[in-house]
Short mmCIF file of C-alpha atoms and ligand atoms in Angstrom, two decimals:
data_model
loop_
_atom_site.label_atom_id
_atom_site.label_comp_id
_atom_site.label_asym_id
_atom_site.label_seq_id
_atom_site.Cartn_x
_atom_site.Cartn_y
_atom_site.Cartn_z
CA MET T 1 1.16 -70.13 -5.47
CA SER T 2 -0.35 -73.50 -6.31
CA THR T 3 -3.71 -74.84 -7.42
CA VAL T 4 -4.93 -78.40 -7.69
CA ILE T 5 -7.73 -79.29 -10.09
CA LYS T 6 -9.04 -82.49 -8.55
CA GLY T 7 -10.64 -85.18 -10.66
CA ALA T 8 -10.72 -83.61 -14.11
CA ARG T 9 -10.77 -85.42 -17.42
CA PRO T 10 -8.34 -83.78 -19.88
CA TYR T 11 -10.04 -83.54 -23.29
CA GLY T 12 -12.93 -85.52 -21.78
CA GLU T 13 -10.85 -88.67 -22.14
CA GLY T 14 -9.91 -91.42 -19.68
CA ASP T 15 -10.29 -91.59 -15.91
CA PRO T 16 -10.32 -88.41 -13.81
CA VAL T 17 -6.88 -87.14 -12.75
CA ASP T 18 -5.56 -84.40 -10.49
CA VAL T 19 -3.66 -81.56 -12.11
CA LEU T 20 -1.15 -79.60 -10.01
CA VAL T 21 -0.36 -76.07 -11.11
CA GLU T 22 2.56 -74.17 -9.54
CA ASP T 23 3.77 -70.70 -10.51
CA GLY T 24 1.71 -70.72 -13.67
CA VAL T 25 2.94 -74.07 -14.96
CA ILE T 26 1.46 -77.59 -14.88
CA THR T 27 3.88 -79.53 -12.63
CA ALA T 28 2.10 -82.85 -12.11
CA ILE T 29 -0.78 -84.85 -13.55
CA GLY T 30 -2.19 -88.02 -11.98
CA ALA T 31 -2.04 -88.78 -8.29
CA VAL T 32 -0.85 -85.49 -6.85
CA ASP T 33 0.52 -84.64 -3.39
CA VAL T 34 -1.57 -81.60 -2.53
CA PRO T 35 0.60 -78.77 -1.15
CA LYS T 36 -0.74 -77.36 2.19
CA ASP T 37 -1.56 -73.88 0.89
CA ALA T 38 -2.95 -75.05 -2.47
CA GLU T 39 -6.24 -73.77 -3.78
CA ILE T 40 -8.47 -76.74 -4.63
CA VAL T 41 -10.85 -76.85 -7.58
CA GLU T 42 -13.14 -79.88 -7.31
CA ALA T 43 -13.73 -80.95 -10.91
CA GLY T 44 -15.93 -83.99 -10.30
CA GLY T 45 -15.02 -85.61 -13.62
CA GLN T 46 -15.59 -82.47 -15.71
CA VAL T 47 -13.79 -81.87 -19.01
CA LEU T 48 -10.45 -80.01 -18.84
CA LEU T 49 -9.44 -78.14 -21.98
CA PRO T 50 -6.69 -75.71 -22.98
CA GLY T 51 -7.93 -72.13 -22.43
CA PHE T 52 -9.95 -70.82 -25.36
CA VAL T 53 -8.48 -68.28 -27.78
CA ASP T 54 -10.78 -65.88 -29.65
CA LEU T 55 -9.33 -64.46 -32.85
CA HIS T 56 -12.23 -62.05 -33.29
CA THR T 57 -13.62 -59.90 -30.47
CA HIS T 58 -14.92 -56.33 -30.44
CA LEU T 59 -14.19 -54.69 -27.08
CA ARG T 60 -15.24 -51.13 -28.09
CA GLU T 61 -12.52 -49.39 -26.08
CA PRO T 62 -11.57 -46.70 -26.97
CA GLY T 63 -14.71 -44.90 -28.11
CA ARG T 64 -17.82 -46.85 -27.18
CA GLU T 65 -17.25 -47.62 -23.53
CA ASP T 66 -21.01 -47.34 -23.07
CA THR T 67 -21.29 -50.77 -24.77
CA GLU T 68 -18.12 -52.62 -23.71
CA THR T 69 -14.76 -51.88 -22.13
CA ILE T 70 -11.56 -53.90 -21.94
CA ASP T 71 -12.58 -54.52 -18.33
CA SER T 72 -16.12 -55.78 -18.99
CA GLY T 73 -15.13 -57.64 -22.15
CA SER T 74 -12.27 -59.37 -20.31
CA ALA T 75 -14.76 -60.51 -17.66
CA ALA T 76 -17.07 -61.90 -20.35
CA ALA T 77 -14.09 -63.65 -21.94
CA ALA T 78 -12.89 -65.26 -18.68
CA LEU T 79 -16.43 -66.41 -17.86
CA GLY T 80 -16.67 -67.87 -21.37
CA GLY T 81 -13.51 -69.92 -20.81
CA TYR T 82 -11.14 -67.69 -22.79
CA THR T 83 -7.52 -67.02 -21.80
CA ALA T 84 -6.67 -64.87 -24.84
CA VAL T 85 -8.71 -62.68 -27.16
CA PHE T 86 -7.86 -60.56 -30.19
CA ALA T 87 -9.54 -57.16 -30.00
CA MET T 88 -10.58 -55.81 -33.39
CA ALA T 89 -9.29 -52.47 -34.63
CA ASN T 90 -12.62 -50.78 -35.48
CA THR T 91 -12.60 -48.66 -32.35
CA ASP T 92 -12.85 -44.86 -32.19
CA PRO T 93 -10.11 -43.79 -32.68
CA VAL T 94 -9.16 -46.70 -34.91
CA ALA T 95 -6.32 -48.97 -33.72
CA ASP T 96 -4.12 -48.06 -36.69
CA ASN T 97 -1.05 -46.88 -34.75
CA ALA T 98 1.27 -47.92 -31.94
CA VAL T 99 -0.28 -45.60 -29.33
CA ILE T 100 -3.72 -47.21 -29.51
CA VAL T 101 -2.56 -50.82 -29.76
CA GLU T 102 -0.21 -50.32 -26.80
CA HIS T 103 -3.06 -48.82 -24.78
CA VAL T 104 -5.29 -51.83 -25.51
CA TRP T 105 -2.52 -54.30 -24.68
CA ARG T 106 -1.57 -52.55 -21.42
CA ARG T 107 -5.16 -52.12 -20.28
CA GLY T 108 -5.73 -55.83 -20.87
CA GLN T 109 -2.71 -56.71 -18.74
CA GLU T 110 -3.87 -54.35 -15.96
CA VAL T 111 -7.29 -56.00 -15.88
CA GLY T 112 -5.49 -59.34 -15.88
CA LEU T 113 -8.41 -61.65 -16.69
CA VAL T 114 -7.39 -62.58 -20.22
CA ASP T 115 -4.56 -61.62 -22.57
CA VAL T 116 -5.98 -58.94 -24.85
CA HIS T 117 -4.06 -58.89 -28.12
CA PRO T 118 -4.90 -55.83 -30.17
CA VAL T 119 -5.56 -56.34 -33.87
CA GLY T 120 -4.04 -53.53 -35.93
CA ALA T 121 -5.88 -51.89 -38.80
CA VAL T 122 -4.62 -52.71 -42.30
CA THR T 123 -5.42 -49.24 -43.65
CA VAL T 124 -5.29 -45.81 -42.04
CA GLY T 125 -8.61 -45.08 -40.33
CA LEU T 126 -10.09 -48.23 -41.95
CA LYS T 127 -10.57 -46.02 -44.99
CA GLY T 128 -9.17 -48.56 -47.44
CA GLU T 129 -6.96 -45.94 -49.08
CA LYS T 130 -3.49 -46.20 -47.64
CA LEU T 131 -1.68 -48.89 -45.66
CA ALA T 132 -1.30 -48.27 -41.92
CA GLU T 133 2.15 -48.63 -40.37
CA LEU T 134 2.00 -52.36 -39.89
CA GLY T 135 5.68 -52.64 -38.96
CA THR T 136 5.47 -50.04 -36.20
CA MET T 137 2.50 -51.84 -34.65
CA ALA T 138 4.12 -55.27 -35.05
CA ASN T 139 7.28 -54.02 -33.31
CA SER T 140 5.44 -52.05 -30.61
CA GLN T 141 5.05 -53.32 -27.04
CA ALA T 142 1.71 -54.78 -28.14
CA ARG T 143 3.51 -57.09 -30.61
CA VAL T 144 0.59 -56.99 -33.05
CA LYS T 145 0.31 -60.33 -34.85
CA VAL T 146 -3.02 -59.95 -36.66
CA PHE T 147 -4.10 -57.06 -38.88
CA SER T 148 -7.63 -56.46 -40.07
CA ASP T 149 -9.98 -53.70 -41.23
CA ASP T 150 -12.84 -55.86 -39.89
CA GLY T 151 -16.21 -54.19 -40.09
CA LEU T 152 -15.05 -53.25 -43.56
CA CYS T 153 -13.41 -55.21 -46.38
CA VAL T 154 -9.99 -54.32 -47.78
CA ALA T 155 -11.71 -54.15 -51.14
CA ASP T 156 -8.93 -52.66 -53.28
CA PRO T 157 -6.99 -55.65 -54.67
CA LEU T 158 -3.79 -53.64 -54.98
CA LEU T 159 -3.88 -52.58 -51.33
CA MET T 160 -4.73 -56.12 -50.24
CA ARG T 161 -1.85 -57.47 -52.27
CA ARG T 162 0.57 -54.96 -50.70
CA ALA T 163 -0.67 -55.78 -47.20
CA LEU T 164 -0.12 -59.49 -47.85
CA GLU T 165 3.36 -58.81 -49.22
CA TYR T 166 4.36 -56.74 -46.18
CA SER T 167 2.89 -59.30 -43.82
CA THR T 168 5.36 -62.00 -44.87
CA ALA T 169 8.37 -59.93 -43.77
CA LEU T 170 6.71 -59.17 -40.43
CA ASP T 171 5.45 -62.75 -39.92
CA VAL T 172 1.93 -61.53 -39.24
CA VAL T 173 -1.42 -62.51 -40.69
CA ILE T 174 -3.97 -60.40 -42.56
CA ALA T 175 -7.54 -61.19 -41.48
CA GLN T 176 -10.07 -60.23 -44.11
CA HIS T 177 -13.73 -59.28 -43.64
CA ALA T 178 -14.73 -60.66 -47.02
CA GLU T 179 -17.47 -58.46 -48.47
CA GLU T 180 -17.31 -56.99 -51.96
CA PRO T 181 -18.84 -53.60 -51.14
CA ARG T 182 -20.24 -53.04 -54.62
CA LEU T 183 -22.40 -56.13 -54.16
CA THR T 184 -23.75 -55.24 -50.73
CA VAL T 185 -24.89 -51.64 -51.11
CA GLY T 186 -27.93 -51.28 -48.85
CA ALA T 187 -27.85 -54.99 -47.97
CA GLN T 188 -29.96 -55.95 -44.97
CA ALA T 189 -30.14 -59.73 -44.91
CA HIS T 190 -29.05 -62.88 -46.73
CA GLU T 191 -30.12 -62.62 -50.37
CA GLY T 192 -32.76 -65.29 -50.79
CA GLU T 193 -36.40 -66.11 -50.51
CA ARG T 194 -36.86 -64.91 -46.96
CA ALA T 195 -35.27 -61.47 -47.47
CA ALA T 196 -37.25 -61.07 -50.69
CA ARG T 197 -40.53 -61.85 -48.93
CA LEU T 198 -39.83 -59.19 -46.28
CA GLY T 199 -38.58 -56.66 -48.81
CA TYR T 200 -35.03 -56.51 -47.46
CA THR T 201 -32.20 -55.77 -49.89
CA GLY T 202 -30.13 -58.94 -50.22
CA TRP T 203 -26.50 -59.61 -49.20
CA PRO T 204 -25.48 -62.16 -51.85
CA ALA T 205 -23.23 -65.13 -51.04
CA ALA T 206 -21.08 -64.14 -54.02
CA ALA T 207 -20.04 -60.91 -52.27
CA GLU T 208 -18.20 -63.06 -49.74
CA GLU T 209 -17.08 -65.89 -51.99
CA SER T 210 -15.60 -63.66 -54.70
CA ILE T 211 -13.38 -61.80 -52.20
CA VAL T 212 -12.27 -65.05 -50.54
CA ALA T 213 -11.33 -66.52 -53.93
CA ARG T 214 -9.48 -63.35 -54.93
CA ASP T 215 -7.60 -63.13 -51.64
CA CYS T 216 -6.64 -66.80 -51.67
CA LEU T 217 -5.01 -66.24 -55.05
CA LEU T 218 -3.28 -63.06 -53.85
CA ALA T 219 -2.00 -64.89 -50.76
CA LEU T 220 -0.80 -67.86 -52.78
CA HIS T 221 1.15 -65.68 -55.19
CA ALA T 222 2.60 -63.54 -52.36
CA ASN T 223 3.40 -66.66 -50.33
CA ALA T 224 1.58 -64.90 -47.50
CA ARG T 225 -0.77 -66.01 -44.72
CA LEU T 226 -4.43 -65.02 -45.07
CA HIS T 227 -7.13 -65.49 -42.45
CA VAL T 228 -10.78 -65.32 -43.47
CA CYS T 229 -13.10 -63.83 -40.85
CA HIS T 230 -16.61 -65.13 -40.12
CA VAL T 231 -17.17 -67.53 -43.04
CA SER T 232 -20.91 -67.63 -43.65
CA THR T 233 -21.64 -69.54 -46.86
CA SER T 234 -21.16 -73.10 -48.07
CA GLY T 235 -19.61 -71.69 -51.25
CA THR T 236 -16.85 -70.05 -49.20
CA ALA T 237 -16.08 -73.45 -47.64
CA ASP T 238 -15.73 -74.86 -51.17
CA VAL T 239 -13.36 -72.06 -52.16
CA LEU T 240 -11.28 -72.66 -49.02
CA ARG T 241 -11.07 -76.39 -49.72
CA TRP T 242 -9.87 -75.67 -53.24
CA ALA T 243 -7.31 -73.07 -52.07
CA LYS T 244 -5.94 -75.32 -49.32
CA ASP T 245 -5.59 -78.20 -51.77
CA ARG T 246 -3.41 -75.93 -53.87
CA GLY T 247 -1.16 -75.12 -50.92
CA THR T 248 -2.48 -71.66 -50.06
CA GLN T 249 -1.61 -70.55 -46.54
CA VAL T 250 -5.19 -69.69 -45.68
CA SER T 251 -7.04 -70.21 -42.43
CA ALA T 252 -10.66 -69.46 -41.63
CA GLU T 253 -13.03 -69.00 -38.75
CA VAL T 254 -16.75 -69.54 -38.31
CA THR T 255 -18.87 -67.87 -35.64
CA PRO T 256 -21.12 -69.77 -33.25
CA HIS T 257 -24.14 -67.88 -34.62
CA HIS T 258 -23.47 -68.99 -38.18
CA LEU T 259 -23.25 -72.60 -36.94
CA LEU T 260 -26.62 -72.46 -35.20
CA LEU T 261 -28.86 -69.67 -36.46
CA THR T 262 -30.39 -69.12 -39.89
CA ASP T 263 -32.29 -66.45 -41.78
CA GLU T 264 -35.46 -68.10 -40.55
CA ARG T 265 -34.95 -65.68 -37.65
CA LEU T 266 -35.82 -62.77 -39.99
CA ALA T 267 -39.48 -63.58 -39.53
CA THR T 268 -39.39 -62.06 -36.03
CA TYR T 269 -38.22 -58.66 -37.38
CA ASP T 270 -36.04 -58.50 -34.25
CA PRO T 271 -32.76 -56.67 -35.07
CA VAL T 272 -30.97 -58.74 -32.40
CA ASN T 273 -30.62 -61.16 -35.33
CA LYS T 274 -29.02 -58.59 -37.62
CA VAL T 275 -25.34 -59.36 -38.12
CA ASN T 276 -22.69 -59.00 -40.76
CA PRO T 277 -22.27 -61.27 -42.66
CA PRO T 278 -25.96 -62.11 -42.29
CA LEU T 279 -27.45 -65.34 -40.98
CA ARG T 280 -27.70 -67.67 -43.97
CA THR T 281 -29.79 -70.76 -44.79
CA GLU T 282 -30.11 -74.11 -42.97
CA SER T 283 -28.10 -75.69 -45.77
CA ASP T 284 -25.26 -73.16 -45.28
CA ALA T 285 -25.20 -73.74 -41.52
CA GLU T 286 -25.10 -77.50 -42.03
CA LYS T 287 -22.20 -77.25 -44.47
CA LEU T 288 -20.31 -74.85 -42.18
CA ARG T 289 -20.61 -77.38 -39.34
CA ALA T 290 -19.27 -80.12 -41.62
CA ALA T 291 -16.42 -77.90 -42.86
CA LEU T 292 -15.43 -77.09 -39.27
CA ALA T 293 -15.45 -80.78 -38.34
CA GLU T 294 -13.37 -81.60 -41.41
CA GLY T 295 -10.83 -78.81 -40.77
CA VAL T 296 -11.58 -76.87 -43.97
CA ILE T 297 -12.68 -74.16 -41.54
CA ASP T 298 -9.96 -74.06 -38.90
CA CYS T 299 -11.59 -72.60 -35.85
CA VAL T 300 -14.46 -70.90 -34.07
CA ALA T 301 -14.25 -67.16 -33.40
CA THR T 302 -17.00 -65.26 -31.65
CA ASP T 303 -17.18 -61.93 -33.53
CA HIS T 304 -18.47 -60.71 -30.15
CA ALA T 305 -20.06 -57.39 -31.16
CA PRO T 306 -21.71 -55.43 -28.33
CA HIS T 307 -24.15 -52.67 -29.28
CA ALA T 308 -26.11 -50.14 -27.25
CA VAL T 309 -29.89 -50.47 -26.97
CA GLN T 310 -30.46 -47.29 -28.99
CA ASP T 311 -28.31 -48.66 -31.84
CA LYS T 312 -29.85 -52.11 -31.81
CA ASP T 313 -33.43 -51.95 -30.57
CA THR T 314 -34.69 -49.91 -33.48
CA GLU T 315 -36.15 -50.56 -36.93
CA TRP T 316 -34.27 -53.28 -38.84
CA ALA T 317 -32.68 -51.02 -41.46
CA ALA T 318 -31.28 -48.60 -38.88
CA ALA T 319 -30.01 -51.23 -36.43
CA ARG T 320 -26.29 -51.95 -36.20
CA PRO T 321 -25.19 -55.45 -37.13
CA GLY T 322 -23.57 -57.66 -34.49
CA MET T 323 -24.28 -59.86 -31.50
CA LEU T 324 -22.64 -60.86 -28.22
CA GLY T 325 -20.70 -64.11 -28.26
CA LEU T 326 -18.01 -64.56 -25.63
CA GLN T 327 -20.08 -66.17 -22.88
CA THR T 328 -22.20 -68.37 -25.14
CA ALA T 329 -19.60 -69.67 -27.61
CA LEU T 330 -18.72 -72.89 -25.78
CA SER T 331 -22.39 -73.77 -25.33
CA ILE T 332 -23.24 -73.16 -28.97
CA VAL T 333 -20.30 -75.31 -30.02
CA ALA T 334 -21.44 -78.00 -27.57
CA GLU T 335 -24.95 -77.82 -29.04
CA THR T 336 -24.02 -77.76 -32.73
CA MET T 337 -20.82 -79.81 -32.81
CA VAL T 338 -20.57 -82.07 -29.75
CA ARG T 339 -24.21 -83.11 -29.29
CA THR T 340 -24.39 -83.87 -33.00
CA GLY T 341 -21.28 -86.06 -32.83
CA LEU T 342 -19.36 -83.88 -35.30
CA LEU T 343 -16.60 -83.13 -32.76
CA ASP T 344 -15.43 -84.75 -29.55
CA TRP T 345 -13.86 -82.62 -26.78
CA ARG T 346 -10.42 -83.05 -28.30
CA GLY T 347 -11.89 -81.53 -31.43
CA VAL T 348 -13.31 -78.66 -29.39
CA ALA T 349 -9.81 -78.03 -27.98
CA ARG T 350 -8.56 -77.89 -31.56
CA VAL T 351 -11.12 -75.41 -32.91
CA MET T 352 -11.44 -73.16 -29.83
CA SER T 353 -7.85 -73.14 -28.57
CA GLU T 354 -5.09 -74.86 -30.52
CA ARG T 355 -5.78 -73.65 -34.06
CA PRO T 356 -6.63 -70.05 -33.09
CA ALA T 357 -3.42 -69.90 -30.99
CA GLU T 358 -1.41 -71.10 -33.98
CA ILE T 359 -3.08 -68.67 -36.38
CA GLY T 360 -2.57 -65.77 -33.95
CA ASN T 361 1.01 -66.92 -33.33
CA LEU T 362 0.67 -67.20 -29.53
CA ALA T 363 3.40 -69.46 -28.16
CA ASP T 364 1.90 -69.90 -24.68
CA GLN T 365 -1.72 -70.60 -25.65
CA GLY T 366 -3.41 -73.68 -27.08
CA ARG T 367 -0.70 -75.86 -25.59
CA PRO T 368 -1.10 -79.54 -24.64
CA ILE T 369 -2.34 -80.34 -21.14
CA ALA T 370 0.99 -81.77 -20.00
CA VAL T 371 3.68 -81.31 -17.35
CA GLY T 372 5.87 -78.29 -18.06
CA GLU T 373 3.19 -76.48 -20.09
CA PRO T 374 1.69 -73.09 -19.17
CA ALA T 375 -1.50 -73.47 -17.10
CA ASN T 376 -3.97 -71.75 -19.40
CA LEU T 377 -6.94 -73.99 -18.79
CA THR T 378 -10.72 -74.18 -18.96
CA LEU T 379 -12.92 -76.55 -17.02
CA VAL T 380 -16.28 -77.41 -18.60
CA ASP T 381 -19.22 -79.27 -17.15
CA PRO T 382 -20.51 -81.05 -20.25
CA ASP T 383 -23.71 -82.30 -18.64
CA ALA T 384 -24.91 -79.04 -17.07
CA GLU T 385 -27.30 -76.67 -18.85
CA TRP T 386 -28.02 -73.00 -18.33
CA THR T 387 -30.49 -70.40 -19.52
CA VAL T 388 -29.10 -67.32 -21.28
CA ARG T 389 -30.15 -63.92 -19.88
CA GLY T 390 -28.57 -60.96 -21.65
CA ALA T 391 -28.91 -58.74 -18.60
CA GLU T 392 -26.90 -61.24 -16.52
CA LEU T 393 -23.95 -61.44 -18.91
CA ALA T 394 -20.77 -59.54 -17.97
CA SER T 395 -20.87 -57.37 -21.10
CA ILE T 396 -22.25 -53.86 -20.75
CA ALA T 397 -24.44 -54.37 -23.81
CA ALA T 398 -27.01 -57.19 -23.72
CA ASN T 399 -27.60 -57.99 -27.41
CA THR T 400 -27.58 -61.77 -27.29
CA PRO T 401 -29.63 -63.66 -29.88
CA TYR T 402 -29.87 -66.59 -27.43
CA GLU T 403 -32.04 -64.80 -24.85
CA GLY T 404 -34.06 -67.34 -22.88
CA MET T 405 -32.53 -70.33 -24.62
CA ARG T 406 -31.47 -73.34 -22.57
CA LEU T 407 -27.99 -74.44 -23.67
CA PRO T 408 -25.67 -77.32 -22.80
CA GLY T 409 -22.11 -76.94 -21.46
CA VAL T 410 -21.12 -74.70 -18.55
CA VAL T 411 -17.67 -73.20 -18.05
CA THR T 412 -16.99 -73.78 -14.34
CA ALA T 413 -13.40 -72.48 -14.07
CA THR T 414 -10.82 -70.63 -16.14
CA LEU T 415 -7.11 -70.36 -15.28
CA LEU T 416 -4.74 -67.85 -16.84
CA ARG T 417 -1.10 -68.73 -16.14
CA GLY T 418 -2.26 -70.73 -13.14
CA ARG T 419 -4.44 -67.99 -11.68
CA LEU T 420 -8.18 -68.59 -11.43
CA THR T 421 -9.87 -65.86 -13.45
CA ALA T 422 -13.39 -67.30 -13.33
CA ARG T 423 -15.04 -69.88 -11.15
CA ASP T 424 -18.67 -71.02 -10.95
CA GLY T 425 -19.92 -68.12 -13.01
CA LYS T 426 -18.03 -65.38 -11.18
CA VAL T 427 -14.81 -63.60 -12.14
CA CYS T 428 -11.99 -63.97 -9.62
C1 NCD D 1 -19.12 -56.02 -36.27
C2 NCD D 1 -19.13 -54.82 -35.34
O1 NCD D 1 -20.18 -54.53 -34.78
O2 NCD D 1 -18.08 -54.19 -35.12
N1 NCD D 1 -20.46 -56.32 -36.63
C3 NCD D 1 -20.92 -57.49 -37.11
O3 NCD D 1 -22.09 -57.56 -37.47
N2 NCD D 1 -20.17 -58.56 -37.21
C4 NCD D 1 -18.24 -55.76 -37.46
C5 NCD D 1 -17.84 -56.98 -38.21
O4 NCD D 1 -17.43 -58.00 -37.63
O5 NCD D 1 -17.84 -56.96 -39.44
ZN1 ZN D 2 -16.49 -58.48 -40.02
ZN1 ZN D 3 -16.10 -58.44 -36.34
#
């Protein structure tokens, strides 16, 4: 089986080239002799990037298949340019054992649109009381490489320390949802002027920053790898810079919504904008964009969080936090980082593919576009624009905060191990 991508610009650099893909591997770049039976993708000078890797996706299977399944979420991922996603453990039942993580892994392989790597829970049932069997999950067929209680913080410092200590022997990473729960009781929105005006209980920046600082110190002393989920405040970026300067093995992600949106959105009272951690200020968003460009924040992760209408389209306090992200991530990064000149396309490859693949320890993802490398690729039309319609997205739920917005950057093709998984807005 062979495919030729004709006239693409790897990393958006140089003159267009042809890329020949045979049996899942890039076998020639440049002027290519097109095999007779080859499938042709006309790229017309579009940008060719390594397939995107999402360290933070909620696929809701098992338990809430009314909002997303591994099938529908994989379709959204492929259409968004992703070739690998990490599916968070806060399902029902929780992915805190080998049976569940193996189910998620196998189902992902059956669907075949994107590699679905299950994240294992750090604590049994996400209860924060007792460590889950990390080793059993790491050694299972699912080969779990990332553990997280995401949705909840591993708040107990002793448990967090033990998890970090165990993680070194297993060569896995602990991904923390940094939220000191004592500081966010009843929290509804970013603690600041806007929440105060609307009478919402505030979610203070210090609830995130204090946990990140604590965990960086625990990781440094345990010589362990820590990953910080969905960084939302400029203060967290400062803590990360400090910790990295001291040699801490810490990585961090920022979501597209925290790069673009702010708590100004509260004024609409629309719970589509409710998310955890909450949308922060313009100044936070600006500093997060700078930290991502600088590498203090390593990568972009979607925190794709589908929710049913009845859980979302309700009064603010009762609405679940979370928003869709897989199909809009590239466009939001194009809008906030490329259009502003903060990143070029090589930088986009770094933050959406290479760094997340390294953090998630995936040997065949985030690889250079070069002969002999696995053909996990994404083709992006940088000049095209599209209008977001929640109902038209592949996810079962439709809770996008970008409804009706016109955004730059269209994913025109995705290849997983040489196989086209998405092309011109349709899954293959
Ligand atoms: C996530 C969810 O819905 O599972 N919600 C969210 O607002 N981000 C949980 C989480 O990522 O903390
Ligand atoms: Zn979280
Ligand atoms: Zn999450």
